[in-house]
Tab-separated table of C-alpha atoms in Angstrom:
chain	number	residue	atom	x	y	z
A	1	UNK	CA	21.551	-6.145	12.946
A	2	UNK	CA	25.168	-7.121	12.540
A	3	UNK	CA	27.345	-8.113	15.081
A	4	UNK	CA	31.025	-8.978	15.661
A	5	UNK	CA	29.920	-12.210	16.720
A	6	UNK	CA	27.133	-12.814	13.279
A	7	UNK	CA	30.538	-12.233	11.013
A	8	UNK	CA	30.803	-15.284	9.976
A	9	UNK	CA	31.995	-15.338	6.282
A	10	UNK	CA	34.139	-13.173	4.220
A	11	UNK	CA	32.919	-10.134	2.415
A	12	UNK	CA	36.599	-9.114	1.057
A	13	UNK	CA	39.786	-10.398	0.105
A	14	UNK	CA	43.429	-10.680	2.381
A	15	UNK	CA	44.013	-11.881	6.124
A	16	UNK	CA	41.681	-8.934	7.947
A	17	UNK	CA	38.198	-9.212	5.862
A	18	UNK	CA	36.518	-10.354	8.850
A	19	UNK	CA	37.298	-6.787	10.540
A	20	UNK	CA	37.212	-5.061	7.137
A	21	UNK	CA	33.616	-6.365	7.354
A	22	UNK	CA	32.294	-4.709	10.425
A	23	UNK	CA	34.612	-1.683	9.649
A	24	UNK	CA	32.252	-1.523	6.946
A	25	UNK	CA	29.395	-1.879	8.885
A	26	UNK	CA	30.150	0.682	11.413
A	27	UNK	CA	30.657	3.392	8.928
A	28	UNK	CA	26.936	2.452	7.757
A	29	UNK	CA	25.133	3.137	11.247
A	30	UNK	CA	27.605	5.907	11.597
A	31	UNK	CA	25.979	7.334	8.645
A	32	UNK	CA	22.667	6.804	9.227
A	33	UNK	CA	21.411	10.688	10.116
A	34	UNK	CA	22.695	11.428	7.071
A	35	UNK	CA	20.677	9.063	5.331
A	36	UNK	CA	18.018	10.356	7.693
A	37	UNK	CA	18.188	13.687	6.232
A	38	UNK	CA	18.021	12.523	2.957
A	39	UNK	CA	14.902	10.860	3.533
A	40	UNK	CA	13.224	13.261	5.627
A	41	UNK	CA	14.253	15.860	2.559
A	42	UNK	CA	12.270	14.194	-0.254
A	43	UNK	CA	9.884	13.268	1.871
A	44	UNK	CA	9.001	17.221	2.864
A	45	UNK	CA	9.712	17.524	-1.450
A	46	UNK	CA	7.600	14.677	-3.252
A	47	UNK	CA	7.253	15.097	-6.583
A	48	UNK	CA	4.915	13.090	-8.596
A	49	UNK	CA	5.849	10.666	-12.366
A	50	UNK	CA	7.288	12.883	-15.071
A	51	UNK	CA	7.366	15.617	-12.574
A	52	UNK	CA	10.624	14.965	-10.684
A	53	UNK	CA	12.881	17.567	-11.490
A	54	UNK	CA	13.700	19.011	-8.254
A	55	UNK	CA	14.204	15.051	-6.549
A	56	UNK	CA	16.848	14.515	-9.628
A	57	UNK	CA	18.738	17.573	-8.955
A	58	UNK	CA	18.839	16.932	-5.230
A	59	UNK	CA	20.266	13.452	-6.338
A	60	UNK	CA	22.934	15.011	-8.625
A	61	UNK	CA	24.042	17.319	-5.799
A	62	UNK	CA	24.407	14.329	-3.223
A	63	UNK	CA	25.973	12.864	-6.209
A	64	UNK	CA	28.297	15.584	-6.806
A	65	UNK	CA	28.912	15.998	-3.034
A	66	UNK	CA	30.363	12.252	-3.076
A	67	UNK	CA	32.931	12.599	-6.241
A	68	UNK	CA	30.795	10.761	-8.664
A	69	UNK	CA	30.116	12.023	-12.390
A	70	UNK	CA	26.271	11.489	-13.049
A	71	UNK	CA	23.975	11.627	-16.297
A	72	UNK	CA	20.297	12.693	-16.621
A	73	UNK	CA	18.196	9.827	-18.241
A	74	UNK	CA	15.241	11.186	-19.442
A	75	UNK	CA	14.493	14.332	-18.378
A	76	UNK	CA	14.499	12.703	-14.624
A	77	UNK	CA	16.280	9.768	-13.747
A	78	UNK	CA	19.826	9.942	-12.635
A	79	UNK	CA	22.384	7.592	-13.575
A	80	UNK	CA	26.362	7.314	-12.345
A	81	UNK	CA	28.638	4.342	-11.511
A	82	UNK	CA	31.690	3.314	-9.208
A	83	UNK	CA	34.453	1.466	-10.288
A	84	UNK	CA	36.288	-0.740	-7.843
A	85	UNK	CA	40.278	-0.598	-8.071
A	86	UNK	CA	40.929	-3.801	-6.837
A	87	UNK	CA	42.633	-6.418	-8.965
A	88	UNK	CA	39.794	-8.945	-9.941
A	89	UNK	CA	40.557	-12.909	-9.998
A	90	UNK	CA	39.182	-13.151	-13.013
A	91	UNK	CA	36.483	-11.513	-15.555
A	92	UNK	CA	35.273	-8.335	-14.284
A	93	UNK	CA	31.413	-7.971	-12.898
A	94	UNK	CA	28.671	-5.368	-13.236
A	95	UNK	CA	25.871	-5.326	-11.311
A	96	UNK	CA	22.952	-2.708	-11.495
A	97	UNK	CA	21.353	-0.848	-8.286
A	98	UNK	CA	17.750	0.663	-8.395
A	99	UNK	CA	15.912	3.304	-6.876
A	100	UNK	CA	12.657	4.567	-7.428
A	101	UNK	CA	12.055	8.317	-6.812
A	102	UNK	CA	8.500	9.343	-8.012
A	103	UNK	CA	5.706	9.941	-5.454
A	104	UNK	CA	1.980	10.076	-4.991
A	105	UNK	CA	-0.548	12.050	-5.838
A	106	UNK	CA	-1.974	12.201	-2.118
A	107	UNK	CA	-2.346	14.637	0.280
A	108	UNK	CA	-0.488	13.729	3.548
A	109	UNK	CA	-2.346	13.449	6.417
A	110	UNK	CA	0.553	12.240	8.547
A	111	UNK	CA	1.516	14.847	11.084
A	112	UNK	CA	5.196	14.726	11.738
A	113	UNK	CA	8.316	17.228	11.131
A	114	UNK	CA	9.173	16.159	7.702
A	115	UNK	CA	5.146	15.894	6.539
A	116	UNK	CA	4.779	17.015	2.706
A	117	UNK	CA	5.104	20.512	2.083
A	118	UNK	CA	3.338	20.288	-1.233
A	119	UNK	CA	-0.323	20.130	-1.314
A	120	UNK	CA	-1.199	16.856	-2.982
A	121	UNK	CA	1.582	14.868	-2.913
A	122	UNK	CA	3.668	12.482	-0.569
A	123	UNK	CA	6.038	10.309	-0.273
A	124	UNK	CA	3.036	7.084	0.043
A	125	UNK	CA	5.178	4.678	-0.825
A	126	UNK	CA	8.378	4.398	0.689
A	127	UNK	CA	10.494	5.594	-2.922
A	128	UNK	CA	11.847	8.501	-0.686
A	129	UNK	CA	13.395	5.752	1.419
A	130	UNK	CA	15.027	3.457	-1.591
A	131	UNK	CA	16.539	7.189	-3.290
A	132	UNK	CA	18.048	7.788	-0.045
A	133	UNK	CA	19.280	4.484	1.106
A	134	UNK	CA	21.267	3.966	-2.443
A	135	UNK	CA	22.862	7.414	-2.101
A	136	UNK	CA	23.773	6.282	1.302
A	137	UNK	CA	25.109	2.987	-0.246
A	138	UNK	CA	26.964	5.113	-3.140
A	139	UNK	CA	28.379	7.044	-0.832
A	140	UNK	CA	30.088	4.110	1.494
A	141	UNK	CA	31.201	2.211	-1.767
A	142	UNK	CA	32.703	5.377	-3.404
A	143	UNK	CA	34.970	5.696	-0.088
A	144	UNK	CA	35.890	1.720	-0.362
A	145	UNK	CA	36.694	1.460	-4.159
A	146	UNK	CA	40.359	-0.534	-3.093
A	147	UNK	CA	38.095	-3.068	-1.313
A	148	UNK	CA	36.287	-4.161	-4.417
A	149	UNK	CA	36.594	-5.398	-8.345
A	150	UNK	CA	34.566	-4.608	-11.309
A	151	UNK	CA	31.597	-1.944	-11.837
A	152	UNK	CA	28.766	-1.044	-9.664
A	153	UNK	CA	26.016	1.107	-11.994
A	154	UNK	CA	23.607	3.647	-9.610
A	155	UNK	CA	19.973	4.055	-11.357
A	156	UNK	CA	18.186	6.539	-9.742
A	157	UNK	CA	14.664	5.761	-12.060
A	158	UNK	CA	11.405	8.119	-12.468
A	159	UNK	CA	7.932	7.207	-13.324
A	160	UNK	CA	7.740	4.006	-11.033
A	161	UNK	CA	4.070	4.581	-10.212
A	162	UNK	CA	3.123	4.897	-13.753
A	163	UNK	CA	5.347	2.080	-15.053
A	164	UNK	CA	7.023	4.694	-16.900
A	165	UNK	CA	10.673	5.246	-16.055
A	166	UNK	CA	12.460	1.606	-16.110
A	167	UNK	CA	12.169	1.134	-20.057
A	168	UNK	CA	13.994	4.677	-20.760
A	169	UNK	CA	16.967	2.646	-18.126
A	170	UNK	CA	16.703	-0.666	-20.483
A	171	UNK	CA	16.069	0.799	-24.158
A	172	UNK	CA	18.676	4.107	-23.536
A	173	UNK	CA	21.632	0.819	-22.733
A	174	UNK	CA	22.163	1.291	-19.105
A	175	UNK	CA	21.953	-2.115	-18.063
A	176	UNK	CA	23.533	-3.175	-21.596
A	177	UNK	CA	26.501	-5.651	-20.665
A	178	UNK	CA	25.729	-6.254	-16.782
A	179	UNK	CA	25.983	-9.515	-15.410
A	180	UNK	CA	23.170	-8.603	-12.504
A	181	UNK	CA	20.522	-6.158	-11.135
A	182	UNK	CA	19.496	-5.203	-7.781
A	183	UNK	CA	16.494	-3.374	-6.497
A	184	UNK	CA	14.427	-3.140	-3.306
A	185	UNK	CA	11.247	-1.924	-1.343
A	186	UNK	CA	10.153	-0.982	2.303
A	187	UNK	CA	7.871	-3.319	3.135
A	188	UNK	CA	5.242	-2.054	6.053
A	189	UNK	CA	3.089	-5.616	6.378
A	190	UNK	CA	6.826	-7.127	7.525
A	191	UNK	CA	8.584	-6.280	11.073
A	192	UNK	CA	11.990	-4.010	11.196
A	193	UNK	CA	14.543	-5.799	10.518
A	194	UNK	CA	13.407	-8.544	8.625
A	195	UNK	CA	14.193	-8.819	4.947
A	196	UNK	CA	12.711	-10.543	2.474
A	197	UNK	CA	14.200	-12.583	-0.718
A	198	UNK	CA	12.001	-14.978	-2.977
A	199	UNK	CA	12.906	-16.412	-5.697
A	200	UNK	CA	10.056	-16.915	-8.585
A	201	UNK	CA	7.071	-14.559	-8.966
A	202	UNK	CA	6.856	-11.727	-6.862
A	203	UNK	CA	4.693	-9.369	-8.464
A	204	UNK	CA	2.253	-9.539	-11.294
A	205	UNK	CA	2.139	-7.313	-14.665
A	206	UNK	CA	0.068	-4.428	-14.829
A	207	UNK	CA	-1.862	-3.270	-17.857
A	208	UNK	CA	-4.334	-0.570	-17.591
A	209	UNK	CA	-7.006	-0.647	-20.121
A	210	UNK	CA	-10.033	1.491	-21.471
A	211	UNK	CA	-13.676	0.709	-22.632
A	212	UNK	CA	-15.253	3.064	-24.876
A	213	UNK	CA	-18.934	1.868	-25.795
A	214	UNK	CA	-20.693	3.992	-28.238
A	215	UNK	CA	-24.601	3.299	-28.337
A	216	UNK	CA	-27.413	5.526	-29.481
A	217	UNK	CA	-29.316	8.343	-27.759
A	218	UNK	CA	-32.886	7.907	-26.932
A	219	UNK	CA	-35.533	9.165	-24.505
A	220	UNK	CA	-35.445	7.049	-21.535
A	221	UNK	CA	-39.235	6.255	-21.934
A	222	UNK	CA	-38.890	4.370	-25.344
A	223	UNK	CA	-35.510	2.257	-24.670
A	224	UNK	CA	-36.053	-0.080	-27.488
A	225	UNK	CA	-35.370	3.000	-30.114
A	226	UNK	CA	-32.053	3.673	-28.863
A	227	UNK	CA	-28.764	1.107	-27.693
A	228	UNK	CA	-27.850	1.882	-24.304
A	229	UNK	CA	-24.296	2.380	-23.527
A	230	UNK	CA	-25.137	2.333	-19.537
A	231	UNK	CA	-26.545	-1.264	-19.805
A	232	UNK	CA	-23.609	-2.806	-22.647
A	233	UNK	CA	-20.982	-1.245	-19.960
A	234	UNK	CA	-22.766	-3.237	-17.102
A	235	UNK	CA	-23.034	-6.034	-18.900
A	236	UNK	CA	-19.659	-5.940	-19.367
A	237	UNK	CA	-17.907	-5.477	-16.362
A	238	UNK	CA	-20.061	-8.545	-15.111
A	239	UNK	CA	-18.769	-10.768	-18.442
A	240	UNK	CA	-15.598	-9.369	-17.407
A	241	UNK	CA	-15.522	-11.342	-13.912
A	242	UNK	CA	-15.778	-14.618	-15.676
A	243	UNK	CA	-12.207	-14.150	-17.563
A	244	UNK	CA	-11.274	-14.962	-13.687
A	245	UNK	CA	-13.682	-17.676	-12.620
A	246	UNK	CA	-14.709	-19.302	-16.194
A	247	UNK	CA	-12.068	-18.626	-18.427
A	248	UNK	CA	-8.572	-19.232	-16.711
A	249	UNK	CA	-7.347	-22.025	-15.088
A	250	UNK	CA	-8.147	-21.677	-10.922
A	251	UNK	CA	-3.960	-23.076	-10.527
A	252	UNK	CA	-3.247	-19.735	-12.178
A	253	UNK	CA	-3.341	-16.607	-10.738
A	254	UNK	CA	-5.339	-13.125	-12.554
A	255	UNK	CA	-7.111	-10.017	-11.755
A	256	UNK	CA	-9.150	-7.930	-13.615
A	257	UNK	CA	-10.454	-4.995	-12.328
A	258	UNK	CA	-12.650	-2.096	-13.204
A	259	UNK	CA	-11.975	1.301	-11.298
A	260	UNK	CA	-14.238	3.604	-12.993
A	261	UNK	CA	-17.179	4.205	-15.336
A	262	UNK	CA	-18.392	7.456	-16.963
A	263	UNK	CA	-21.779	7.542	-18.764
A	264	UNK	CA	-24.847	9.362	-20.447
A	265	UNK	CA	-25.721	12.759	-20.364
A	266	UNK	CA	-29.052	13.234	-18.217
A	267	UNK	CA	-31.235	11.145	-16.083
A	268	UNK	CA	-33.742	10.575	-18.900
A	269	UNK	CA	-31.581	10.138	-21.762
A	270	UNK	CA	-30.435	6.477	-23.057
A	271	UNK	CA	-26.410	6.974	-23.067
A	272	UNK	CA	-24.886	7.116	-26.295
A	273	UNK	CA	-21.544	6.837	-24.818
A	274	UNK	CA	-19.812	4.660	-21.702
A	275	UNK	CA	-16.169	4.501	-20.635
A	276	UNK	CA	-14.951	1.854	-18.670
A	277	UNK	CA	-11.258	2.198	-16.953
A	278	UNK	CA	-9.320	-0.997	-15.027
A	279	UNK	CA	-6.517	-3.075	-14.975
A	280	UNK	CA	-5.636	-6.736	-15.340
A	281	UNK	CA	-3.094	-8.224	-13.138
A	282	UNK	CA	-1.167	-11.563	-13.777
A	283	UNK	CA	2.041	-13.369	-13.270
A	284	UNK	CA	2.583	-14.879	-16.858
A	285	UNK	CA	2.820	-13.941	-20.158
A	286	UNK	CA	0.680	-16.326	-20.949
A	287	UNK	CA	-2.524	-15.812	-18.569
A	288	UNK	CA	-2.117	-12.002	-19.439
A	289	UNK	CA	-2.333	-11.978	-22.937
A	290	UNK	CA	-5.377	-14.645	-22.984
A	291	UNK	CA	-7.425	-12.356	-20.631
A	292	UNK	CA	-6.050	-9.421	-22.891
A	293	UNK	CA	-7.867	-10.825	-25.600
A	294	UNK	CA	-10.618	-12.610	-23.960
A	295	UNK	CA	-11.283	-8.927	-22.650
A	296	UNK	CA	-11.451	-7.656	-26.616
A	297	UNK	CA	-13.999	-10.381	-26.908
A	298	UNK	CA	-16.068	-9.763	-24.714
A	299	UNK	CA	-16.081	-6.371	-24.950
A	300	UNK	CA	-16.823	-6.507	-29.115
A	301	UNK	CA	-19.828	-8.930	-28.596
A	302	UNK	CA	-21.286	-7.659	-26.026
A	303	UNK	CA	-21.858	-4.261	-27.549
A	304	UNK	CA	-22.716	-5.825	-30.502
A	305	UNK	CA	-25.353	-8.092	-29.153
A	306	UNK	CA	-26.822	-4.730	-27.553
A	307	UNK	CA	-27.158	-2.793	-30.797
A	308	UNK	CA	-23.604	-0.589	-30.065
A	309	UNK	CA	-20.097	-1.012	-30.575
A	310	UNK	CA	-17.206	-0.829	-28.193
A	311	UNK	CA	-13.283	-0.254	-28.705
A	312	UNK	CA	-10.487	-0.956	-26.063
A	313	UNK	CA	-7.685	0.335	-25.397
A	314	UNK	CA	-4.384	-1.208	-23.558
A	315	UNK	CA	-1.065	0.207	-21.904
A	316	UNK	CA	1.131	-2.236	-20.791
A	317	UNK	CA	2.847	-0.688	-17.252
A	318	UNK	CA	5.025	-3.358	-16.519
A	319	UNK	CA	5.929	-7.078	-17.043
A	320	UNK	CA	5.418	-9.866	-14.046
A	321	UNK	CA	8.351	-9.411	-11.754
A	322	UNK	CA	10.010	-12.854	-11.420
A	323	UNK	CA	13.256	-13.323	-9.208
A	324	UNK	CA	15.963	-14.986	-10.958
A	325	UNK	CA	16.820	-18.559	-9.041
A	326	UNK	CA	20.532	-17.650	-9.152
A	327	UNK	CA	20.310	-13.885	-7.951
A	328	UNK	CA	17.663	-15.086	-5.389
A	329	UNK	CA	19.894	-17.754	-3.598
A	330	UNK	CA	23.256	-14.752	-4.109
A	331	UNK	CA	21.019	-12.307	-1.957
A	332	UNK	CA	19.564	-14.800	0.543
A	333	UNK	CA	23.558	-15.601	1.003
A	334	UNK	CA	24.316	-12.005	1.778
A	335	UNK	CA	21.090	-11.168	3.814
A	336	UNK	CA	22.192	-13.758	5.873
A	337	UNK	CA	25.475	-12.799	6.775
A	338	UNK	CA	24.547	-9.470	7.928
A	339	UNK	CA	20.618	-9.539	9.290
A	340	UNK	CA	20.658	-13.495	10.807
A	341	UNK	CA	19.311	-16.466	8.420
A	342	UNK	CA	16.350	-15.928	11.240
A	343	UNK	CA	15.625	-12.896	10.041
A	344	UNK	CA	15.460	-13.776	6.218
A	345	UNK	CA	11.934	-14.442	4.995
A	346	UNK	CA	12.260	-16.775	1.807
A	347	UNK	CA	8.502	-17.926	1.205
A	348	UNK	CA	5.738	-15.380	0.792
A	349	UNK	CA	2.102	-14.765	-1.297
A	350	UNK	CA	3.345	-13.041	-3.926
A	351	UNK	CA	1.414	-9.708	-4.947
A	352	UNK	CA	-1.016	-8.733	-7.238
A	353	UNK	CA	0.536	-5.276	-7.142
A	354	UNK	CA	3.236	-4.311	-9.893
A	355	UNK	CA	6.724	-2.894	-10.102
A	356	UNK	CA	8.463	-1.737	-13.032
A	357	UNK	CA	11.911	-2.858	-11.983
A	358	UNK	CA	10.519	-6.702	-13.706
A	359	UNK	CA	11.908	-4.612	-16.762
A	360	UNK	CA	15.341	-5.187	-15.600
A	361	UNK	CA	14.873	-8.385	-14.431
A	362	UNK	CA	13.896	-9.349	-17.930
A	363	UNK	CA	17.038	-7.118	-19.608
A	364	UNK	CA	19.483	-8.734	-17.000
A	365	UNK	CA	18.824	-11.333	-14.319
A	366	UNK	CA	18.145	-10.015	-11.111
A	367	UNK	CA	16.323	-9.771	-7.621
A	368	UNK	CA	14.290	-7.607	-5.613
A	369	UNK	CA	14.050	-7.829	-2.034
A	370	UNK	CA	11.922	-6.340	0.708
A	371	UNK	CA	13.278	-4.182	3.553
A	372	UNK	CA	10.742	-4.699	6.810
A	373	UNK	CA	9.646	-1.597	8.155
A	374	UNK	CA	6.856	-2.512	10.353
A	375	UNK	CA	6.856	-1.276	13.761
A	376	UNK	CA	3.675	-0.797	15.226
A	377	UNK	CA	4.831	1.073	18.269
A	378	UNK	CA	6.192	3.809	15.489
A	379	UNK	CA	3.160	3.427	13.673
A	380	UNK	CA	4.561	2.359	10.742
A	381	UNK	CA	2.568	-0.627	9.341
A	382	UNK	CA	-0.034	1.452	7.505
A	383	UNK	CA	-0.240	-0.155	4.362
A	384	UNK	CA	1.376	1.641	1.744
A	385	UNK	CA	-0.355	4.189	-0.546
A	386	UNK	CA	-2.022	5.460	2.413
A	387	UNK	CA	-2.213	9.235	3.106
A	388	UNK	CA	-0.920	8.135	6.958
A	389	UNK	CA	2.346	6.418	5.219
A	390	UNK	CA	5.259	6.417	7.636
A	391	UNK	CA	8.344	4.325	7.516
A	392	UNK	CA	10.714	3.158	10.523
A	393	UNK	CA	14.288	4.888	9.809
A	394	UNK	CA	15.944	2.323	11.279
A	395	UNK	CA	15.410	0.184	8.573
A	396	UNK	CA	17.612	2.548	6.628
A	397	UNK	CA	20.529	0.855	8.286
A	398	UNK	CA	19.734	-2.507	6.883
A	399	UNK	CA	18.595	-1.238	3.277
A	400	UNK	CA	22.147	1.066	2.699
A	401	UNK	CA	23.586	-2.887	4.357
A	402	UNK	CA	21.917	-4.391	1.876
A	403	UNK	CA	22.979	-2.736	-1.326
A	404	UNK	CA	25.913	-2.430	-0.381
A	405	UNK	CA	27.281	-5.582	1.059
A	406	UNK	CA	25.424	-7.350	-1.516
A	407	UNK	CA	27.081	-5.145	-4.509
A	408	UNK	CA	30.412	-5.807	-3.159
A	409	UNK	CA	29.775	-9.661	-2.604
A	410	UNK	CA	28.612	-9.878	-6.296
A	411	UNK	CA	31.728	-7.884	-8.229
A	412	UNK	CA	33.957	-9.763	-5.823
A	413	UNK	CA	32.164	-13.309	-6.905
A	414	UNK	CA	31.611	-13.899	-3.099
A	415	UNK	CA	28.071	-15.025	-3.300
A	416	UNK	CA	28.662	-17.221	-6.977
């Protein structure tokens, strides 16, 4: 947490910024039931991908509420921007903030006052956390527009789960002419109030793909007169595993996965017809298109071998998410400032899970960071996506900080 006595560089411009600084600061924590209630509201509201109409008219009233003019993007992301008044020293900056708002289609078994009030979905994830900690951050900022230069853009984005909602941000021109972008997630594997800021890979791309083998029907008793879809499909989610071991380097990194499998029609029936469901994971271009179409491969011969044929199917969900150096070392600079350099984590394993906000990263150079909220005396380092999901709301404090300090260090070309 901040102190008087951890102030030890300048956020803002003119003979006071020290005490402009914790000013600042104080007006966070002093705010932080609000932010509460924001949470605690979308928590008791989750709405799943393309189904967030209620969360994005909750943000436009909060929005509204705070003096800001907003636009729908899609039919549910919210979008709106502050403009600083100060004089700038020289060209002025943009930077880009992100939220996710989309939840889970899970039904909460967490017992608390704000549990899910709609059967089969919850806030899993800790998006309910990031929508309410940037309103929190919009709403300091729109209060302090003398303090700071330039343009700060809010994206309030859908679809995160489904690697849906950042490309309708980058294709509809909403980053178009920013100099930076800025996103972050709760993290429950890393202790309140830590933070964490890597620069390189931090998550891998996600593409979900589909099998369809089509073989030929025959009574179970006389195999050889049919092509059996059960055994190609087997056959290939083996090959598949070799794509990791055989197939790519062991100094790169790749998943592939298969989730589910649907076949045949009875017991004593040959299967005319398998489908195969997964994912492959990596954190290059590269290594994900090879195992893309090492995956086609296999797939095509191997049914073909077997008497059948097989088709796949890809949907790319989201790039690799890779930290920009420049951004990386900017936020680091920031986190410092107001959490402790002791309390800034800057080497980790990066994950095999994915985030759409490696869209924006790729549109504009950018970072995301992770906001710590494990406590295990709250019960809050249940790993994410689990129907017992909680998050420590202290780390709001430090994730509205975050935003926040580090938006205002960026337009005011405090952390270049």
């Amino acid at each position: 947490m901040l102190t008087v006595q951890r102030v030890t560089a300048a956020l803002f411009y003119g003979d006071t910024m020290k005490e402009l600084e914790v000013k600042i600061y104080d007006e966070i924590k002093k705010d932080h039931e609000y932010v509460v209630g924001l949470r605690r509201h979308l928590h008791k509201h989750p709405e799943i991908a393309k189904e967030e109409f209620q969360t994005a008219l909750f943000i436009e009233s909060e929005l509204d509420k705070i003096g800001l003019a907003h636009k729908r993007v899609g039919e549910t992301g919210v979008y709106a921007e502050i403009k600083g008044t100060r004089n700038s020293k020289g060209k002025s900056k943009t930077i880009v903030l992100r939220a996710d708002i989309d939840a889970l289609p899970i039904q909460e078994t967490h017992i608390c006052e704000y549990t899910s009030q709609i059967a089969g979905r919850m806030h899993a994830c800790g998006h309910d956390a990031h929508t309410a900690a940037l309103l929190g951050a919009a709403r300091i900022l729109s209060a302090h527009t003398d303090l700071f230069s330039g343009t700060i853009r809010l994206t309030f984005q859908a679809g995160e789960e489904i690697g849906y909602g950042a490309r309708i941000f980058v294709d509809g021109g909403y980053l178009d002419g920013a100099d930076r972008t800025f996103g972050m997630h709760t993290a429950s594997i890393v202790p309140t109030g830590k933070v964490v800021v890597v620069p390189g890979p931090n998550n891998a791309s996600v593409d979900w793909f589909k099998i369809t083998v089509h073989g030929h029907a025959a009574h179970v008793s006389t195999p050889h007169l049919g092509s059996d879809a059960v055994y190609i499909a087997s056959q290939i989610v083996i090959s598949a595993q070799a794509l990791v071991t055989r197939c790519t380097s062991p100094m790169e990194n790749v998943l592939v996965g298969i989730g589910t499998i649907k076949a045949g029609d009875s017991y004593n029936i040959v299967a005319q017809k398998a489908e195969l469901e997964g994912t492959i994971r990596a954190f290059s271009q590269k290594t994900r298109e090879h195992t893309k179409e090492m995956l086609l491969q296999i797939a095509s011969q191997t049914a073909q071998l077997f008497g059948g044929t097989a088709e796949v199917e890809y949907k790319d969900f989201t790039s690799p998410l890779i930290n920009d150096e420049t951004a990386t070392g900017e936020v680091q600079k920031t986190a410092d400032r107001i959490f402790g350099d002791e309390n800034v984590i800057r080497k980790c394993q990066p994950s095999l899970g994915g985030d759409d906000f490696a869209e924006y990263i790729l549109k504009v150079p950018g970072v995301y960071a992770y906001i710590g909220t494990g406590n295990e005396k709250k019960g809050t380092t249940v790993a994410h996506h689990d129907s017992n999901f909680d998050i420590d709301e202290d780390a709001l404090v430090n994730a509205v900080a975050l935003y926040t300090f580090y938006a205002v260090d960026f337009v005011n070309e405090e952390v270049s």
